[in-house]
Amino acid sequence: MVEAAPIVSAQIIDGKAVARQIESEVAAAVERLGFAPGLVAVRVGNDPASEVYVRNKAKKAQELGLRGRELALPESTSEADLLAEVGRLNRDDSVDGILVQLPLPKQISAQKVIDAIAPAKDVDGFHPFNVGLLHLGRPALAPCTPAGVMRLIDSTGIRIEGANAVVIGRSDIVGKPMAALLLQRHATVTICHSRTRDLAAVIHQGDIVVAAVGKPLLVTAGMVKPGAVVIDVGMNRVDASFTDRLAHDSDKSRLLAKNGSVLVGDVDYARVRDVAGWITPVPGGVGPMTIAMLMQNTVTAAERRRA
Ligand code: GUN
């Protein structure tokens, strides 16, 4: 019998393994510091996803030797009360990093709250001062998800300098800072968004593609340049009926959540895998990196505040 030629598949970028590596670096840095940096994760209200994220952030901090704590405030918290709380944390010398989980209830302006966080403690890297430094290419507390994506790209060993990098999505949290970080490393960067003409043709130019739009399975195999590095930041929770669109994914059970919903990325992983050179899975790609980079930013903030 003649065996079928093997399909050459992308190398899978293991976000959990890279995150573990960063976490061990953070734990070592904490030991060197000789004190436990303090991180406070603030949550307002009871959004179930935010509850999980914030709890995990505080838990991971403790695991790595930081003083991590969750501050849970009621859904009815006023903007003035939250601003007052941020002010107290700014003045509290035992606090090195402050994070206010987004989204916030509608009576609170996220922009006002972000602007109120002391830039030196802004471990999310969302304050306009840190955003400015980042876009000037000066060392700053960079937003955790895009900083984590850079580490994943670096883990492939490809040369970023001179590469065509295509960022899909222009959010303040991911797309824009992602483009700034890639530019800092001398990539030729294109940012795509909802008004982009011929998205497929632009994506096809990418030696590096970062998908961060929140549209399930937007990036298909035909759009991707063979051999490209494809990073999927998407975390789209869709209902179980969506599995019809995943019929081609032989390993789709990984996507099923306990409540029957399905978690899919912005990339059609099962098909793009056969075209890309490297690819991140969802889950297990970018997700684990975000918390790891938050821990690293907290250590950086602690070191700088005491320098
Ligand atoms: N909500 C979704 N992502 C993030 C993040 O990185 N930081 C904060 N504070 N909230 C978020």
mmCIF file of C-alpha atoms and ligand atoms in Angstrom:
data_model
loop_
_atom_site.group_PDB
_atom_site.id
_atom_site.type_symbol
_atom_site.label_atom_id
_atom_site.label_comp_id
_atom_site.label_asym_id
_atom_site.label_seq_id
_atom_site.Cartn_x
_atom_site.Cartn_y
_atom_site.Cartn_z
ATOM 1 C CA MET A 1 0.000 0.000 0.000
ATOM 2 C CA VAL A 2 1.240 3.471 -0.862
ATOM 3 C CA GLU A 3 1.095 5.841 2.075
ATOM 4 C CA ALA A 4 -0.396 9.256 1.546
ATOM 5 C CA ALA A 5 2.131 12.075 1.638
ATOM 6 C CA PRO A 6 2.058 13.663 5.069
ATOM 7 C CA ILE A 7 0.489 17.102 5.250
ATOM 8 C CA VAL A 8 3.126 19.476 6.523
ATOM 9 C CA SER A 9 1.556 21.110 9.529
ATOM 10 C CA ALA A 10 2.511 24.259 11.369
ATOM 11 C CA GLN A 11 4.520 24.017 14.532
ATOM 12 C CA ILE A 12 2.255 24.659 17.470
ATOM 13 C CA ILE A 13 3.354 27.500 19.743
ATOM 14 C CA ASP A 14 2.788 26.251 23.291
ATOM 15 C CA GLY A 15 1.633 29.310 25.239
ATOM 16 C CA LYS A 16 1.412 27.343 28.468
ATOM 17 C CA ALA A 17 5.082 26.319 28.242
ATOM 18 C CA VAL A 18 6.297 29.850 27.388
ATOM 19 C CA ALA A 19 4.137 31.257 30.214
ATOM 20 C CA ARG A 20 5.653 28.757 32.680
ATOM 21 C CA GLN A 21 9.120 29.921 31.617
ATOM 22 C CA ILE A 22 8.207 33.576 32.257
ATOM 23 C CA GLU A 23 6.631 32.664 35.583
ATOM 24 C CA SER A 24 9.811 30.964 36.717
ATOM 25 C CA GLU A 25 11.768 34.094 35.708
ATOM 26 C CA VAL A 26 9.321 36.195 37.748
ATOM 27 C CA ALA A 27 9.626 33.931 40.806
ATOM 28 C CA ALA A 28 13.434 34.181 40.569
ATOM 29 C CA ALA A 29 13.254 37.982 40.229
ATOM 30 C CA VAL A 30 11.031 38.202 43.327
ATOM 31 C CA GLU A 31 13.579 36.198 45.287
ATOM 32 C CA ARG A 32 16.372 38.510 44.147
ATOM 33 C CA LEU A 33 14.325 41.564 45.133
ATOM 34 C CA GLY A 34 14.087 40.345 48.706
ATOM 35 C CA PHE A 35 10.537 41.641 49.161
ATOM 36 C CA ALA A 36 7.150 40.668 47.803
ATOM 37 C CA PRO A 37 5.792 43.183 45.250
ATOM 38 C CA GLY A 38 2.136 44.006 45.871
ATOM 39 C CA LEU A 39 -0.515 43.640 43.179
ATOM 40 C CA VAL A 40 -4.156 44.642 43.649
ATOM 41 C CA ALA A 41 -6.693 43.477 41.065
ATOM 42 C CA VAL A 42 -9.897 45.487 41.320
ATOM 43 C CA ARG A 43 -13.180 44.059 40.092
ATOM 44 C CA VAL A 44 -16.474 45.933 40.060
ATOM 45 C CA GLY A 45 -19.635 43.856 39.810
ATOM 46 C CA ASN A 46 -20.167 40.195 39.063
ATOM 47 C CA ASP A 47 -19.343 39.603 35.417
ATOM 48 C CA PRO A 48 -18.558 35.852 35.491
ATOM 49 C CA ALA A 49 -15.592 36.095 33.078
ATOM 50 C CA SER A 50 -14.095 39.009 35.039
ATOM 51 C CA GLU A 51 -14.528 37.069 38.291
ATOM 52 C CA VAL A 52 -12.463 34.208 36.890
ATOM 53 C CA TYR A 53 -9.778 36.482 35.391
ATOM 54 C CA VAL A 54 -9.325 38.555 38.536
ATOM 55 C CA ARG A 55 -9.252 35.547 40.836
ATOM 56 C CA ASN A 56 -6.655 33.889 38.600
ATOM 57 C CA LYS A 57 -4.500 37.019 38.553
ATOM 58 C CA ALA A 58 -4.465 37.293 42.363
ATOM 59 C CA LYS A 59 -3.880 33.540 42.734
ATOM 60 C CA LYS A 60 -0.988 33.456 40.275
ATOM 61 C CA ALA A 61 0.625 36.425 42.022
ATOM 62 C CA GLN A 62 0.568 34.569 45.341
ATOM 63 C CA GLU A 63 1.911 31.418 43.710
ATOM 64 C CA LEU A 64 4.969 33.338 42.445
ATOM 65 C CA GLY A 65 5.752 35.024 45.759
ATOM 66 C CA LEU A 66 4.030 38.356 45.146
ATOM 67 C CA ARG A 67 1.428 39.814 47.469
ATOM 68 C CA GLY A 68 -1.596 39.484 45.205
ATOM 69 C CA ARG A 69 -5.005 40.529 46.366
ATOM 70 C CA GLU A 70 -8.418 40.881 44.809
ATOM 71 C CA LEU A 71 -10.562 43.895 45.659
ATOM 72 C CA ALA A 72 -14.182 43.131 44.775
ATOM 73 C CA LEU A 73 -16.599 46.075 44.747
ATOM 74 C CA PRO A 74 -20.372 45.899 44.217
ATOM 75 C CA GLU A 75 -21.983 46.447 40.788
ATOM 76 C CA SER A 76 -23.613 49.623 42.176
ATOM 77 C CA THR A 77 -20.242 51.278 42.984
ATOM 78 C CA SER A 78 -20.238 54.918 41.869
ATOM 79 C CA GLU A 79 -17.521 56.398 39.705
ATOM 80 C CA ALA A 80 -16.529 58.722 42.565
ATOM 81 C CA ASP A 81 -16.159 55.773 44.967
ATOM 82 C CA LEU A 82 -14.010 53.818 42.521
ATOM 83 C CA LEU A 83 -11.838 56.885 41.854
ATOM 84 C CA ALA A 84 -11.421 57.328 45.610
ATOM 85 C CA GLU A 85 -10.400 53.671 45.935
ATOM 86 C CA VAL A 86 -7.832 54.057 43.132
ATOM 87 C CA GLY A 87 -6.504 57.152 44.924
ATOM 88 C CA ARG A 88 -6.025 55.147 48.129
ATOM 89 C CA LEU A 89 -4.164 52.402 46.241
ATOM 90 C CA ASN A 90 -1.989 55.040 44.529
ATOM 91 C CA ARG A 91 -0.937 56.350 47.945
ATOM 92 C CA ASP A 92 -0.488 52.916 49.543
ATOM 93 C CA ASP A 93 3.248 52.265 49.534
ATOM 94 C CA SER A 94 2.764 48.497 49.847
ATOM 95 C CA VAL A 95 1.016 48.460 46.450
ATOM 96 C CA ASP A 96 3.282 48.257 43.382
ATOM 97 C CA GLY A 97 0.716 47.334 40.752
ATOM 98 C CA ILE A 98 -2.935 48.319 40.298
ATOM 99 C CA LEU A 99 -5.235 46.741 37.781
ATOM 100 C CA VAL A 100 -8.897 47.570 37.287
ATOM 101 C CA GLN A 101 -10.584 44.785 35.349
ATOM 102 C CA LEU A 102 -12.550 45.921 32.290
ATOM 103 C CA PRO A 103 -15.351 46.190 31.325
ATOM 104 C CA LEU A 104 -16.763 48.366 34.097
ATOM 105 C CA PRO A 105 -20.469 48.908 34.912
ATOM 106 C CA LYS A 106 -22.076 51.576 32.737
ATOM 107 C CA GLN A 107 -22.190 54.301 35.409
ATOM 108 C CA ILE A 108 -18.362 54.345 35.464
ATOM 109 C CA SER A 109 -16.132 55.842 32.776
ATOM 110 C CA ALA A 110 -13.247 53.411 32.145
ATOM 111 C CA GLN A 111 -11.242 56.285 30.714
ATOM 112 C CA LYS A 112 -11.514 58.356 33.893
ATOM 113 C CA VAL A 113 -10.521 55.369 36.019
ATOM 114 C CA ILE A 114 -7.513 54.496 33.845
ATOM 115 C CA ASP A 115 -6.405 58.137 33.881
ATOM 116 C CA ALA A 116 -6.563 58.095 37.697
ATOM 117 C CA ILE A 117 -4.144 55.178 38.157
ATOM 118 C CA ALA A 118 -0.605 56.303 39.006
ATOM 119 C CA PRO A 119 1.424 55.619 35.823
ATOM 120 C CA ALA A 120 4.194 53.984 37.891
ATOM 121 C CA LYS A 121 1.654 51.424 39.198
ATOM 122 C CA ASP A 122 -0.222 50.955 35.920
ATOM 123 C CA VAL A 123 0.680 47.312 35.296
ATOM 124 C CA ASP A 124 -1.918 47.053 32.496
ATOM 125 C CA GLY A 125 -0.033 49.765 30.587
ATOM 126 C CA PHE A 126 -3.320 51.526 29.741
ATOM 127 C CA HIS A 127 -2.582 55.004 31.183
ATOM 128 C CA PRO A 128 -2.027 57.651 28.466
ATOM 129 C CA PHE A 129 1.436 58.361 29.910
ATOM 130 C CA ASN A 130 2.515 54.724 29.398
ATOM 131 C CA VAL A 131 0.769 54.557 26.013
ATOM 132 C CA GLY A 132 2.768 57.638 24.987
ATOM 133 C CA LEU A 133 6.073 56.126 26.103
ATOM 134 C CA LEU A 134 5.274 52.892 24.282
ATOM 135 C CA HIS A 135 4.564 54.706 21.016
ATOM 136 C CA LEU A 136 7.766 56.727 21.413
ATOM 137 C CA GLY A 137 9.659 53.459 21.726
ATOM 138 C CA ARG A 138 10.760 54.260 25.279
ATOM 139 C CA PRO A 139 10.750 51.597 27.995
ATOM 140 C CA ALA A 140 7.270 51.467 29.476
ATOM 141 C CA LEU A 141 4.868 49.129 31.202
ATOM 142 C CA ALA A 142 3.476 47.587 28.010
ATOM 143 C CA PRO A 143 -0.027 46.087 27.877
ATOM 144 C CA CYS A 144 0.169 42.441 28.911
ATOM 145 C CA THR A 145 -1.505 40.672 26.001
ATOM 146 C CA PRO A 146 0.555 42.255 23.198
ATOM 147 C CA ALA A 147 3.732 41.960 25.300
ATOM 148 C CA GLY A 148 2.917 38.256 25.658
ATOM 149 C CA VAL A 149 2.376 37.939 21.909
ATOM 150 C CA MET A 150 5.876 39.348 21.329
ATOM 151 C CA ARG A 151 7.306 36.628 23.574
ATOM 152 C CA LEU A 152 5.395 33.983 21.608
ATOM 153 C CA ILE A 153 6.685 35.326 18.295
ATOM 154 C CA ASP A 154 10.221 35.384 19.720
ATOM 155 C CA SER A 155 9.822 31.771 20.839
ATOM 156 C CA THR A 156 9.644 30.732 17.169
ATOM 157 C CA GLY A 157 13.096 32.175 16.457
ATOM 158 C CA ILE A 158 11.928 34.022 13.331
ATOM 159 C CA ARG A 159 13.458 37.390 12.486
ATOM 160 C CA ILE A 160 10.995 40.191 13.255
ATOM 161 C CA GLU A 161 13.187 42.952 11.813
ATOM 162 C CA GLY A 162 12.042 43.705 8.266
ATOM 163 C CA ALA A 163 9.182 41.186 8.388
ATOM 164 C CA ASN A 164 5.701 42.138 7.194
ATOM 165 C CA ALA A 165 3.488 42.080 10.274
ATOM 166 C CA VAL A 166 -0.269 42.320 9.891
ATOM 167 C CA VAL A 167 -2.317 43.179 12.978
ATOM 168 C CA ILE A 168 -6.050 42.585 12.612
ATOM 169 C CA GLY A 169 -7.962 44.794 15.050
ATOM 170 C CA ARG A 170 -7.232 48.289 16.380
ATOM 171 C CA SER A 171 -8.322 48.115 20.016
ATOM 172 C CA ASP A 172 -6.533 50.159 22.651
ATOM 173 C CA ILE A 173 -5.856 46.981 24.659
ATOM 174 C CA VAL A 174 -4.389 44.791 21.911
ATOM 175 C CA GLY A 175 -4.260 46.063 18.302
ATOM 176 C CA LYS A 176 -2.662 49.476 18.763
ATOM 177 C CA PRO A 177 -0.041 48.479 21.370
ATOM 178 C CA MET A 178 0.682 45.319 19.356
ATOM 179 C CA ALA A 179 1.511 47.445 16.321
ATOM 180 C CA ALA A 180 3.743 49.704 18.461
ATOM 181 C CA LEU A 181 5.698 46.740 19.862
ATOM 182 C CA LEU A 182 6.197 45.202 16.411
ATOM 183 C CA LEU A 183 7.322 48.572 15.024
ATOM 184 C CA GLN A 184 9.785 48.912 17.909
ATOM 185 C CA ARG A 185 11.312 45.660 16.668
ATOM 186 C CA HIS A 186 11.528 47.053 13.121
ATOM 187 C CA ALA A 187 8.732 45.058 11.507
ATOM 188 C CA THR A 188 6.794 46.654 8.646
ATOM 189 C CA VAL A 189 3.423 46.920 10.322
ATOM 190 C CA THR A 190 -0.074 47.087 8.839
ATOM 191 C CA ILE A 191 -3.138 47.483 11.046
ATOM 192 C CA CYS A 192 -6.402 46.148 9.590
ATOM 193 C CA HIS A 193 -9.876 46.995 10.846
ATOM 194 C CA SER A 194 -13.528 46.923 9.858
ATOM 195 C CA ARG A 195 -13.025 49.447 7.036
ATOM 196 C CA THR A 196 -10.016 47.706 5.478
ATOM 197 C CA ARG A 197 -10.462 46.984 1.781
ATOM 198 C CA ASP A 198 -9.591 43.468 0.634
ATOM 199 C CA LEU A 199 -8.662 42.148 4.052
ATOM 200 C CA ALA A 200 -7.656 38.781 2.581
ATOM 201 C CA ALA A 201 -5.035 40.360 0.311
ATOM 202 C CA VAL A 202 -3.549 42.377 3.166
ATOM 203 C CA ILE A 203 -3.406 39.376 5.501
ATOM 204 C CA HIS A 204 -1.716 37.383 2.741
ATOM 205 C CA GLN A 205 1.248 39.793 2.847
ATOM 206 C CA GLY A 206 1.915 38.920 6.479
ATOM 207 C CA ASP A 207 4.997 36.988 7.549
ATOM 208 C CA ILE A 208 3.479 37.561 10.985
ATOM 209 C CA VAL A 209 -0.293 37.755 11.471
ATOM 210 C CA VAL A 210 -1.831 38.750 14.810
ATOM 211 C CA ALA A 211 -5.611 38.332 14.872
ATOM 212 C CA ALA A 212 -7.327 40.386 17.585
ATOM 213 C CA VAL A 213 -10.773 41.385 16.364
ATOM 214 C CA GLY A 214 -13.159 39.082 18.176
ATOM 215 C CA LYS A 215 -14.679 37.533 15.046
ATOM 216 C CA PRO A 216 -14.836 33.742 15.222
ATOM 217 C CA LEU A 217 -12.849 31.968 12.477
ATOM 218 C CA LEU A 218 -12.267 35.201 10.518
ATOM 219 C CA VAL A 219 -8.819 34.160 9.299
ATOM 220 C CA THR A 220 -9.104 31.248 6.879
ATOM 221 C CA ALA A 221 -6.426 29.106 5.257
ATOM 222 C CA GLY A 222 -6.623 30.855 1.870
ATOM 223 C CA MET A 223 -5.725 34.212 3.454
ATOM 224 C CA VAL A 224 -2.496 33.052 5.055
ATOM 225 C CA LYS A 225 0.937 33.194 3.436
ATOM 226 C CA PRO A 226 2.549 29.753 3.571
ATOM 227 C CA GLY A 227 5.010 29.555 6.457
ATOM 228 C CA ALA A 228 3.656 32.614 8.298
ATOM 229 C CA VAL A 229 3.571 32.949 12.086
ATOM 230 C CA VAL A 230 -0.113 33.171 13.053
ATOM 231 C CA ILE A 231 -1.035 34.394 16.530
ATOM 232 C CA ASP A 232 -4.680 34.150 17.588
ATOM 233 C CA VAL A 233 -5.712 36.564 20.337
ATOM 234 C CA GLY A 234 -9.428 35.883 19.792
ATOM 235 C CA MET A 235 -11.467 34.350 22.612
ATOM 236 C CA ASN A 236 -14.985 34.124 21.256
ATOM 237 C CA ARG A 237 -17.577 32.387 23.356
ATOM 238 C CA VAL A 238 -20.227 31.020 20.975
ATOM 239 C CA ASP A 239 -23.120 28.662 21.570
ATOM 240 C CA ALA A 240 -22.944 24.945 20.897
ATOM 241 C CA SER A 241 -24.686 25.239 17.510
ATOM 242 C CA PHE A 242 -21.462 26.802 16.259
ATOM 243 C CA THR A 243 -19.856 23.340 16.271
ATOM 244 C CA ASP A 244 -21.474 22.824 12.820
ATOM 245 C CA ARG A 245 -18.951 25.329 11.506
ATOM 246 C CA LEU A 246 -16.178 23.330 13.129
ATOM 247 C CA ALA A 247 -17.044 20.033 11.470
ATOM 248 C CA HIS A 248 -13.608 19.966 9.823
ATOM 249 C CA ASP A 249 -11.819 20.263 13.174
ATOM 250 C CA SER A 250 -11.022 16.722 14.274
ATOM 251 C CA ASP A 251 -9.919 17.923 17.691
ATOM 252 C CA LYS A 252 -12.786 20.297 18.464
ATOM 253 C CA SER A 253 -13.563 18.735 21.843
ATOM 254 C CA ARG A 254 -10.791 20.983 23.245
ATOM 255 C CA LEU A 255 -13.060 23.964 22.576
ATOM 256 C CA LEU A 256 -16.066 22.758 24.551
ATOM 257 C CA ALA A 257 -16.669 24.459 27.868
ATOM 258 C CA LYS A 258 -18.445 22.786 30.759
ATOM 259 C CA ASN A 259 -21.602 24.800 30.180
ATOM 260 C CA GLY A 260 -21.886 23.561 26.596
ATOM 261 C CA SER A 261 -20.660 26.792 25.029
ATOM 262 C CA VAL A 262 -17.687 26.782 22.694
ATOM 263 C CA LEU A 263 -14.539 28.908 22.837
ATOM 264 C CA VAL A 264 -13.129 29.718 19.408
ATOM 265 C CA GLY A 265 -10.422 32.050 18.240
ATOM 266 C CA ASP A 266 -10.354 34.505 15.335
ATOM 267 C CA VAL A 267 -8.412 31.957 13.279
ATOM 268 C CA ASP A 268 -9.695 28.767 11.672
ATOM 269 C CA TYR A 269 -6.998 26.821 13.485
ATOM 270 C CA ALA A 270 -7.750 23.375 12.041
ATOM 271 C CA ARG A 271 -7.262 24.582 8.459
ATOM 272 C CA VAL A 272 -4.742 27.403 8.874
ATOM 273 C CA ARG A 273 -2.490 24.895 10.667
ATOM 274 C CA ASP A 274 -1.825 23.253 7.286
ATOM 275 C CA VAL A 275 -0.583 26.521 5.730
ATOM 276 C CA ALA A 276 1.123 28.458 8.517
ATOM 277 C CA GLY A 277 4.676 27.823 9.715
ATOM 278 C CA TRP A 278 3.766 28.426 13.367
ATOM 279 C CA ILE A 279 0.387 28.857 15.005
ATOM 280 C CA THR A 280 -1.072 29.406 18.472
ATOM 281 C CA PRO A 281 -4.003 27.249 19.583
ATOM 282 C CA VAL A 282 -7.091 28.547 21.417
ATOM 283 C CA PRO A 283 -7.110 27.808 24.270
ATOM 284 C CA GLY A 284 -3.468 27.372 25.343
ATOM 285 C CA GLY A 285 -1.851 30.027 23.143
ATOM 286 C CA VAL A 286 -2.046 33.709 24.020
ATOM 287 C CA GLY A 287 -4.353 33.276 27.057
ATOM 288 C CA PRO A 288 -1.781 31.932 29.530
ATOM 289 C CA MET A 289 0.698 34.644 28.489
ATOM 290 C CA THR A 290 -1.436 37.579 29.603
ATOM 291 C CA ILE A 291 -1.270 36.706 33.302
ATOM 292 C CA ALA A 292 2.428 35.831 33.087
ATOM 293 C CA MET A 293 3.216 39.248 31.582
ATOM 294 C CA LEU A 294 1.107 40.954 34.251
ATOM 295 C CA MET A 295 3.295 39.312 36.891
ATOM 296 C CA GLN A 296 6.394 40.489 35.045
ATOM 297 C CA ASN A 297 5.046 44.051 34.797
ATOM 298 C CA THR A 298 4.354 44.023 38.547
ATOM 299 C CA VAL A 299 7.953 43.049 39.289
ATOM 300 C CA THR A 300 9.184 45.731 36.861
ATOM 301 C CA ALA A 301 6.974 48.348 38.535
ATOM 302 C CA ALA A 302 8.250 47.317 41.985
ATOM 303 C CA GLU A 303 11.887 47.514 40.853
ATOM 304 C CA ARG A 304 11.437 50.937 39.237
ATOM 305 C CA ARG A 305 9.533 52.429 42.167
ATOM 306 C CA ARG A 306 12.385 51.532 44.472
ATOM 307 C CA ALA A 307 15.258 52.307 42.105
HETATM 308 N N1 GUN B 1 -10.309 43.032 30.205
HETATM 309 C C1 GUN B 1 -9.911 42.283 29.157
HETATM 310 N N2 GUN B 1 -8.569 42.266 29.072
HETATM 311 C C2 GUN B 1 -8.108 43.020 30.070
HETATM 312 C C3 GUN B 1 -6.807 43.375 30.512
HETATM 313 O O1 GUN B 1 -5.779 42.991 29.948
HETATM 314 N N3 GUN B 1 -6.744 44.157 31.625
HETATM 315 C C4 GUN B 1 -7.850 44.611 32.259
HETATM 316 N N4 GUN B 1 -7.689 45.388 33.312
HETATM 317 N N5 GUN B 1 -9.071 44.288 31.877
HETATM 318 C C5 GUN B 1 -9.194 43.511 30.792
#
